[in-house]
Short mmCIF file of C-alpha atoms and ligand atoms in Angstrom, two decimals:
data_model
loop_
_atom_site.label_atom_id
_atom_site.label_comp_id
_atom_site.label_asym_id
_atom_site.label_seq_id
_atom_site.Cartn_x
_atom_site.Cartn_y
_atom_site.Cartn_z
CA UNK A 30 0.15 -0.42 -0.26
CA UNK A 31 2.42 2.92 0.63
CA UNK A 32 4.68 1.82 -2.13
CA UNK A 33 2.05 1.73 -4.45
CA UNK A 34 1.35 5.55 -3.11
CA UNK A 35 4.74 6.54 -3.39
CA UNK A 36 4.88 5.15 -6.77
CA UNK A 37 1.67 7.16 -7.62
CA UNK A 38 3.04 10.38 -6.22
CA UNK A 39 5.92 10.39 -7.85
CA UNK A 40 4.27 9.85 -11.07
CA UNK A 41 1.91 12.78 -9.82
CA UNK A 42 4.92 14.63 -8.99
CA UNK A 43 6.52 14.28 -12.14
CA UNK A 44 3.06 15.01 -14.37
CA UNK A 45 3.10 17.88 -12.21
CA UNK A 46 6.72 19.23 -12.59
CA UNK A 47 6.06 18.80 -16.38
CA UNK A 48 2.76 20.57 -16.78
CA UNK A 49 4.15 23.71 -14.05
CA UNK A 50 7.11 24.20 -16.91
CA UNK A 51 7.04 27.50 -16.87
CA UNK A 52 8.72 31.07 -18.51
CA UNK A 53 11.24 31.64 -18.42
CA UNK A 54 13.12 28.39 -17.26
CA UNK A 55 11.11 27.06 -20.32
CA UNK A 56 11.65 28.91 -23.38
CA UNK A 57 11.16 26.30 -26.22
CA UNK A 58 12.65 28.50 -28.75
CA UNK A 59 15.82 27.77 -27.90
CA UNK A 60 15.36 23.99 -29.03
CA UNK A 61 14.70 26.18 -32.32
CA UNK A 62 16.93 28.59 -32.67
CA UNK A 63 19.59 27.03 -35.33
CA UNK A 64 19.60 24.06 -37.95
CA UNK A 65 22.07 22.04 -35.58
CA UNK A 66 19.50 22.00 -32.66
CA UNK A 67 16.41 21.82 -34.80
CA UNK A 68 17.96 18.44 -36.47
CA UNK A 69 19.45 17.17 -33.32
CA UNK A 70 15.93 17.02 -31.74
CA UNK A 71 14.20 16.70 -35.11
CA UNK A 72 11.47 12.90 -34.14
CA UNK A 73 11.55 11.96 -37.61
CA UNK A 74 12.96 12.70 -41.73
CA UNK A 75 12.54 12.05 -45.09
CA UNK A 76 15.36 9.90 -46.66
CA UNK A 77 15.50 7.45 -49.94
CA UNK A 78 15.20 5.08 -47.42
CA UNK A 79 11.61 6.21 -46.96
CA UNK A 80 10.26 6.45 -50.48
CA UNK A 81 8.59 4.67 -53.34
CA UNK A 82 8.46 5.59 -56.87
CA UNK A 83 5.44 4.86 -58.77
CA UNK A 84 6.00 4.30 -62.30
CA UNK A 85 3.51 4.12 -65.21
CA UNK A 86 4.64 2.16 -68.18
CA UNK A 87 3.20 2.33 -72.03
CA UNK A 88 3.12 0.35 -74.84
CA UNK A 89 5.90 1.37 -77.73
CA UNK A 90 2.62 2.02 -80.20
CA UNK A 91 1.28 4.64 -77.13
CA UNK A 92 2.97 8.19 -77.50
CA UNK A 93 1.28 9.35 -74.70
CA UNK A 94 4.08 9.84 -73.04
CA UNK A 95 2.83 12.97 -70.51
CA UNK A 96 -0.24 12.81 -68.46
CA UNK A 97 -2.14 15.82 -68.72
CA UNK A 98 -3.77 16.16 -65.00
CA UNK A 99 -0.26 14.74 -63.15
CA UNK A 100 2.23 17.67 -64.13
CA UNK A 101 6.02 16.04 -64.72
CA UNK A 102 4.96 12.31 -64.65
CA UNK A 103 4.94 10.61 -67.46
CA UNK A 104 4.86 7.04 -69.25
CA UNK A 105 7.69 5.27 -69.87
CA UNK A 106 7.96 2.35 -72.57
CA UNK A 107 9.99 -0.48 -71.82
CA UNK A 108 12.71 1.02 -73.66
CA UNK A 109 12.75 4.11 -71.54
CA UNK A 110 12.88 2.02 -68.40
CA UNK A 111 16.65 2.33 -68.62
CA UNK A 112 16.50 5.71 -68.03
CA UNK A 113 14.81 5.47 -64.76
CA UNK A 114 17.07 3.02 -63.87
CA UNK A 115 19.66 4.84 -63.95
CA UNK A 116 18.18 7.42 -62.02
CA UNK A 117 17.36 5.15 -59.30
CA UNK A 118 20.31 4.17 -58.75
CA UNK A 119 22.03 7.58 -58.98
CA UNK A 120 19.69 8.93 -56.21
CA UNK A 121 19.44 5.70 -54.03
CA UNK A 122 15.86 5.26 -54.78
CA UNK A 123 15.95 1.58 -53.65
CA UNK A 124 11.94 0.97 -54.92
CA UNK A 125 9.68 0.24 -57.99
CA UNK A 126 6.14 0.66 -58.39
CA UNK A 127 4.97 -0.58 -61.80
CA UNK A 128 1.70 0.61 -62.93
CA UNK A 129 0.76 -0.26 -66.67
CA UNK A 130 -1.30 1.40 -68.84
CA UNK A 131 -2.74 -1.25 -71.25
CA UNK A 132 -3.50 -0.28 -75.06
CA UNK A 133 -7.81 -0.74 -74.98
CA UNK A 134 -7.93 -2.91 -77.60
CA UNK A 135 -6.08 -5.28 -75.38
CA UNK A 136 -8.45 -4.73 -73.00
CA UNK A 137 -12.09 -6.84 -72.47
CA UNK A 138 -14.76 -7.84 -69.30
CA UNK A 139 -12.80 -10.56 -67.68
CA UNK A 140 -9.17 -8.96 -67.91
CA UNK A 141 -7.84 -11.79 -69.13
CA UNK A 142 -4.63 -9.73 -70.42
CA UNK A 143 -3.75 -10.09 -66.93
CA UNK A 144 -2.62 -13.33 -67.21
CA UNK A 145 -0.81 -12.78 -70.40
CA UNK A 146 2.90 -13.52 -69.20
CA UNK A 147 4.14 -11.02 -72.28
CA UNK A 148 1.72 -8.47 -70.82
CA UNK A 149 3.02 -5.23 -70.44
CA UNK A 150 4.12 -5.19 -66.52
CA UNK A 151 5.60 -8.61 -67.09
CA UNK A 152 7.62 -7.16 -69.81
CA UNK A 153 9.17 -4.50 -67.62
CA UNK A 154 9.52 -6.20 -64.86
CA UNK A 155 11.89 -8.46 -66.17
CA UNK A 156 13.26 -5.37 -68.12
CA UNK A 157 14.00 -3.79 -65.00
CA UNK A 158 15.22 -6.84 -63.25
CA UNK A 159 18.17 -7.88 -65.83
CA UNK A 160 19.21 -4.53 -65.16
CA UNK A 161 19.49 -3.83 -61.39
CA UNK A 162 18.33 -7.09 -59.79
CA UNK A 163 19.12 -4.92 -56.52
CA UNK A 164 15.88 -2.55 -57.01
CA UNK A 165 13.14 -3.67 -55.16
CA UNK A 166 9.93 -4.37 -58.28
CA UNK A 167 6.56 -3.93 -56.71
CA UNK A 168 3.38 -4.73 -58.81
CA UNK A 169 0.15 -3.73 -58.21
CA UNK A 170 -2.64 -7.01 -58.26
CA UNK A 171 -6.08 -5.93 -59.63
CA UNK A 172 -7.71 -6.47 -62.39
CA UNK A 173 -8.38 -2.46 -63.75
CA UNK A 174 -5.40 -2.22 -65.67
CA UNK A 175 -7.34 -5.01 -67.80
CA UNK A 176 -10.83 -4.92 -67.59
CA UNK A 177 -12.88 -2.68 -70.37
CA UNK A 178 -15.26 -1.42 -67.40
CA UNK A 179 -12.19 -0.32 -65.17
CA UNK A 180 -13.06 -2.12 -62.04
CA UNK A 181 -10.55 -4.06 -60.54
CA UNK A 182 -12.87 -7.28 -60.80
CA UNK A 183 -15.18 -9.17 -62.75
CA UNK A 184 -18.37 -7.28 -62.90
CA UNK A 185 -21.96 -9.55 -64.07
CA UNK A 186 -24.96 -7.58 -64.30
CA UNK A 187 -23.54 -4.65 -62.07
CA UNK A 188 -22.04 -6.47 -59.20
CA UNK A 189 -18.47 -7.21 -58.76
CA UNK A 190 -17.97 -11.61 -58.18
CA UNK A 191 -15.57 -11.62 -54.99
CA UNK A 192 -14.62 -15.38 -55.44
CA UNK A 193 -14.35 -15.52 -58.93
CA UNK A 194 -12.02 -12.63 -58.98
CA UNK A 195 -9.62 -13.61 -56.20
CA UNK A 196 -9.04 -16.86 -58.26
CA UNK A 197 -7.69 -14.80 -61.24
CA UNK A 198 -5.94 -12.12 -58.70
CA UNK A 199 -3.93 -15.68 -57.20
CA UNK A 200 -2.92 -16.74 -61.18
CA UNK A 201 -1.92 -12.90 -61.77
CA UNK A 202 0.54 -12.59 -58.32
CA UNK A 203 1.85 -15.61 -59.43
CA UNK A 204 3.09 -14.92 -62.55
CA UNK A 205 4.18 -11.35 -61.54
CA UNK A 206 6.47 -13.64 -58.99
CA UNK A 207 7.56 -15.92 -61.89
CA UNK A 208 8.43 -12.46 -63.93
CA UNK A 209 10.68 -11.69 -61.20
CA UNK A 210 8.72 -9.29 -58.80
CA UNK A 211 9.98 -9.09 -55.63
CA UNK A 212 6.60 -7.78 -54.36
CA UNK A 213 2.99 -8.14 -54.85
CA UNK A 214 0.62 -5.69 -53.74
CA UNK A 215 -3.16 -6.44 -54.36
CA UNK A 216 -5.19 -3.42 -54.13
CA UNK A 217 -8.60 -4.43 -55.44
CA UNK A 218 -9.77 -4.77 -52.07
CA UNK A 219 -11.45 -8.17 -52.99
CA UNK A 220 -12.31 -10.06 -49.25
CA UNK A 221 -9.79 -13.05 -48.75
CA UNK A 222 -7.63 -12.57 -51.25
CA UNK A 223 -4.42 -12.03 -49.53
CA UNK A 224 -4.86 -15.33 -47.80
CA UNK A 225 -5.74 -17.04 -51.22
CA UNK A 226 -2.62 -15.55 -52.61
CA UNK A 227 -0.58 -16.54 -49.95
CA UNK A 228 -1.56 -20.39 -49.87
CA UNK A 229 -1.34 -20.18 -54.01
CA UNK A 230 2.56 -18.24 -53.66
CA UNK A 231 3.46 -21.03 -50.88
CA UNK A 232 2.42 -23.94 -53.04
CA UNK A 233 4.43 -22.75 -55.77
CA UNK A 234 7.35 -22.62 -54.37
CA UNK A 235 7.48 -18.71 -54.29
CA UNK A 236 7.95 -18.69 -50.25
CA UNK A 237 9.83 -15.50 -50.25
CA UNK A 238 7.36 -13.01 -52.08
CA UNK A 239 6.42 -9.72 -50.14
CA UNK A 240 2.99 -8.81 -50.08
CA UNK A 241 2.17 -5.23 -49.13
CA UNK A 242 -1.86 -5.46 -48.52
CA UNK A 243 -3.88 -2.45 -49.41
CA UNK A 244 -6.07 -3.29 -46.42
CA UNK A 245 -7.37 0.09 -45.70
CA UNK A 246 -8.17 1.20 -49.13
CA UNK A 247 -10.54 4.14 -49.30
CA UNK A 248 -12.72 4.71 -52.43
CA UNK A 249 -11.48 8.39 -52.77
CA UNK A 250 -12.21 10.95 -55.43
CA UNK A 251 -8.49 11.13 -55.14
CA UNK A 252 -7.63 8.46 -57.95
CA UNK A 253 -8.88 10.45 -60.73
CA UNK A 254 -5.61 11.54 -62.25
CA UNK A 255 -3.80 7.70 -61.32
CA UNK A 256 -7.10 6.64 -63.48
CA UNK A 257 -6.21 8.89 -66.34
CA UNK A 258 -2.57 7.71 -66.29
CA UNK A 259 -3.57 3.58 -66.93
CA UNK A 260 -6.51 4.79 -68.98
CA UNK A 261 -9.48 3.55 -67.13
CA UNK A 262 -10.95 6.76 -66.11
CA UNK A 263 -13.29 6.95 -69.24
CA UNK A 264 -13.86 3.68 -68.95
CA UNK A 265 -14.93 3.19 -65.63
CA UNK A 266 -18.98 2.33 -64.80
CA UNK A 267 -20.51 3.59 -61.74
CA UNK A 268 -18.06 3.53 -58.94
CA UNK A 269 -15.58 1.02 -56.37
CA UNK A 270 -17.74 1.36 -52.98
CA UNK A 271 -19.01 -2.04 -53.03
CA UNK A 272 -14.93 -2.96 -52.64
CA UNK A 273 -13.22 -0.16 -51.34
CA UNK A 274 -13.57 1.16 -47.76
CA UNK A 275 -16.33 3.90 -47.31
CA UNK A 276 -14.14 7.51 -46.47
CA UNK A 277 -16.73 8.11 -42.93
CA UNK A 278 -15.22 4.65 -41.41
CA UNK A 279 -12.16 4.39 -39.48
CA UNK A 280 -12.29 0.97 -37.06
CA UNK A 281 -13.08 -0.89 -39.63
CA UNK A 282 -9.34 0.01 -41.16
CA UNK A 283 -8.08 -2.42 -38.10
CA UNK A 284 -10.46 -4.97 -39.20
CA UNK A 285 -9.36 -4.96 -42.89
CA UNK A 286 -5.88 -5.05 -41.51
CA UNK A 287 -6.13 -7.71 -39.16
CA UNK A 288 -7.52 -9.81 -41.67
CA UNK A 289 -4.96 -9.29 -44.09
CA UNK A 290 -2.03 -9.71 -41.57
CA UNK A 291 -3.80 -13.46 -40.86
CA UNK A 292 -3.91 -13.95 -44.14
CA UNK A 293 -0.30 -13.54 -44.56
CA UNK A 294 0.40 -10.13 -45.67
CA UNK A 295 3.68 -8.84 -44.70
CA UNK A 296 2.98 -4.88 -44.93
CA UNK A 297 -0.04 -3.12 -44.38
CA UNK A 298 -0.77 -0.54 -46.72
CA UNK A 299 -3.24 2.72 -46.00
CA UNK A 300 -4.44 5.05 -49.15
CA UNK A 301 -4.53 8.00 -49.44
CA UNK A 302 -2.30 9.13 -47.30
CA UNK A 303 -2.68 13.00 -46.24
CA UNK A 304 -6.60 13.09 -45.56
CA UNK A 305 -6.24 9.74 -43.76
CA UNK A 306 -3.37 10.45 -41.43
CA UNK A 307 -5.60 9.11 -38.60
CA UNK A 308 -5.99 5.98 -40.13
CA UNK A 309 -2.14 5.67 -40.52
CA UNK A 310 -1.48 6.19 -36.68
CA UNK A 311 -4.91 4.46 -35.87
CA UNK A 312 -3.04 1.07 -37.50
CA UNK A 313 0.38 2.16 -36.23
CA UNK A 314 -0.81 1.87 -33.01
CA UNK A 315 -3.19 -1.00 -32.54
CA UNK A 316 -1.05 -2.81 -35.26
CA UNK A 317 2.46 -4.65 -34.64
CA UNK A 318 3.55 -4.45 -38.60
CA UNK A 319 5.01 -2.47 -40.88
CA UNK A 320 2.83 0.07 -42.55
CA UNK A 321 3.18 2.00 -46.00
CA UNK A 322 1.07 4.98 -47.04
CA UNK A 323 0.19 6.07 -50.54
CA UNK A 324 0.17 9.63 -51.38
CA UNK A 325 -1.83 9.22 -54.36
CA UNK A 326 -2.43 10.87 -57.66
CA UNK A 327 -4.77 13.54 -56.38
CA UNK A 328 -2.88 14.53 -53.63
CA UNK A 329 -0.30 14.86 -55.86
CA UNK A 330 -1.73 16.90 -58.39
CA UNK A 331 -3.66 18.94 -55.53
CA UNK A 332 -0.20 20.28 -54.75
CA UNK A 333 1.42 20.53 -58.21
CA UNK A 334 -1.57 22.78 -59.12
CA UNK A 335 -0.22 24.75 -55.93
CA UNK A 336 2.87 24.93 -57.12
CA UNK A 337 2.02 25.92 -60.92
CA UNK A 338 0.03 28.73 -59.33
CA UNK A 339 3.18 30.17 -57.33
CA UNK A 340 1.30 29.45 -54.23
CA UNK A 341 3.94 26.45 -53.09
CA UNK A 342 7.81 25.95 -53.53
CA UNK A 343 7.81 22.29 -54.84
CA UNK A 344 10.34 20.75 -52.74
CA UNK A 345 9.14 22.38 -49.55
CA UNK A 346 5.59 21.61 -50.11
CA UNK A 347 6.47 17.73 -51.21
CA UNK A 348 9.05 17.30 -48.19
CA UNK A 349 6.47 18.95 -45.27
CA UNK A 350 3.49 16.50 -46.94
CA UNK A 351 5.93 13.16 -46.88
CA UNK A 352 7.30 14.13 -42.95
CA UNK A 353 3.73 14.36 -41.81
CA UNK A 354 3.08 10.99 -43.51
CA UNK A 355 5.92 9.67 -41.71
CA UNK A 356 4.97 11.09 -38.00
CA UNK A 357 1.51 10.00 -38.72
CA UNK A 358 3.45 6.60 -38.89
CA UNK A 359 3.99 5.24 -42.02
CA UNK A 360 7.39 3.52 -42.16
CA UNK A 361 7.07 4.29 -45.87
CA UNK A 362 5.67 5.84 -48.90
CA UNK A 363 4.57 5.87 -52.45
CA UNK A 364 4.86 9.25 -53.92
CA UNK A 365 5.34 10.42 -57.41
CA UNK A 366 7.46 13.47 -55.51
CA UNK A 367 9.84 10.45 -54.86
CA UNK A 368 11.93 11.30 -57.83
CA UNK A 369 12.18 14.75 -57.19
CA UNK A 370 12.65 14.49 -53.62
CA UNK A 371 15.40 11.99 -54.13
CA UNK A 372 17.51 14.61 -56.36
CA UNK A 373 17.23 17.14 -53.27
CA UNK A 374 17.81 15.28 -50.79
CA UNK A 375 21.21 14.10 -52.63
CA UNK A 376 22.11 17.84 -53.72
CA UNK A 377 21.43 18.48 -50.23
CA UNK A 378 23.88 16.61 -48.43
C1 LIG B 28 -5.74 0.17 -58.98
C2 LIG B 28 -5.35 1.34 -58.32
C3 LIG B 28 -5.86 2.52 -58.28
C4 LIG B 28 -4.56 3.18 -57.64
C5 LIG B 28 -3.37 2.03 -57.14
N1 LIG B 28 -4.09 1.10 -57.75
C6 LIG B 28 -6.67 3.32 -58.17
C7 LIG B 28 -8.15 2.75 -58.14
O1 LIG B 28 -8.10 1.83 -57.46
O2 LIG B 28 -8.98 3.10 -58.83
C8 LIG B 28 -4.42 4.89 -57.34
C9 LIG B 28 -3.36 5.32 -57.30
C10 LIG B 28 -3.22 6.42 -57.16
O3 LIG B 28 -4.17 7.71 -57.34
O4 LIG B 28 -1.97 7.44 -57.07
N2 LIG B 28 -6.33 -1.11 -58.38
#
């Protein structure tokens, strides 16, 4: 009783002393007076160890290199990926996430092109891994680059078929890993897909294949520019609200992430990032797994519009937004600012 009382008093006193910190004994500006002291007390920082570069890939016959809604982001042909690899090496970017813009004539209701071993993304993976095996290649698992209705799953009478889609996704994941990808990232939000993919990869001997589960992926308007980039925006029929999460919900993100971890995910993704910092923090606090966040196309384009209007400095606004995502609890971030920021970091070392 007395020991307990003593401990309580001690803890109470500590709290009392800190709450009582007062001016001028305490001047918080002392810790902010120079770059040196600020950098020494900083709790978070951004380096290229935190960044993943999303890269769009286009077919040789496709001349649309620029993306109207994403300033300074380009779609590369396979040959042009040489320059991407060189750039990544030069600026110490360790991971690329590939997204194909499938030629429209190859899209159909079943998204069959996803399972073609010579499709755009499989060729891109092989090309990159041949040149730079040390660069981690992440590939999306979902059918939206391949379906003519723009959905991530099979569509029947206006309904997205869950289990039938999973049957294709597991084959897509295996094909991507066999093409050389280090990591598959199911972004489709079908129920049960992580377990089905993990089991299928194990059975086929791919024990080291990483899975980043897009667990808390919200049905967001911030994906619009990405859908332009991969050519699915004008095709998309309806919305993705029957499979992606409702932005009105927070605790459901923990249920999604817990299921995915139990099914064999190595890493959990929260997406979008900036308007969903509370979700990153929530999942980070509740679950002992690495959390990645995706600063999505709409976040990037919104900030870049501010940059071109002269409201923001690009590197400053990018660094601040990335730092805030890290502070919220992300251990790495998918960001279209990656090439720019990697160069900035190197040049300012
Ligand atoms: C496809 C996919 C999307 C994004 C990543 N993978 C779009 C969507 O779900 O409609 C969005 C990325 C971005 O906006 O930058 N499943």
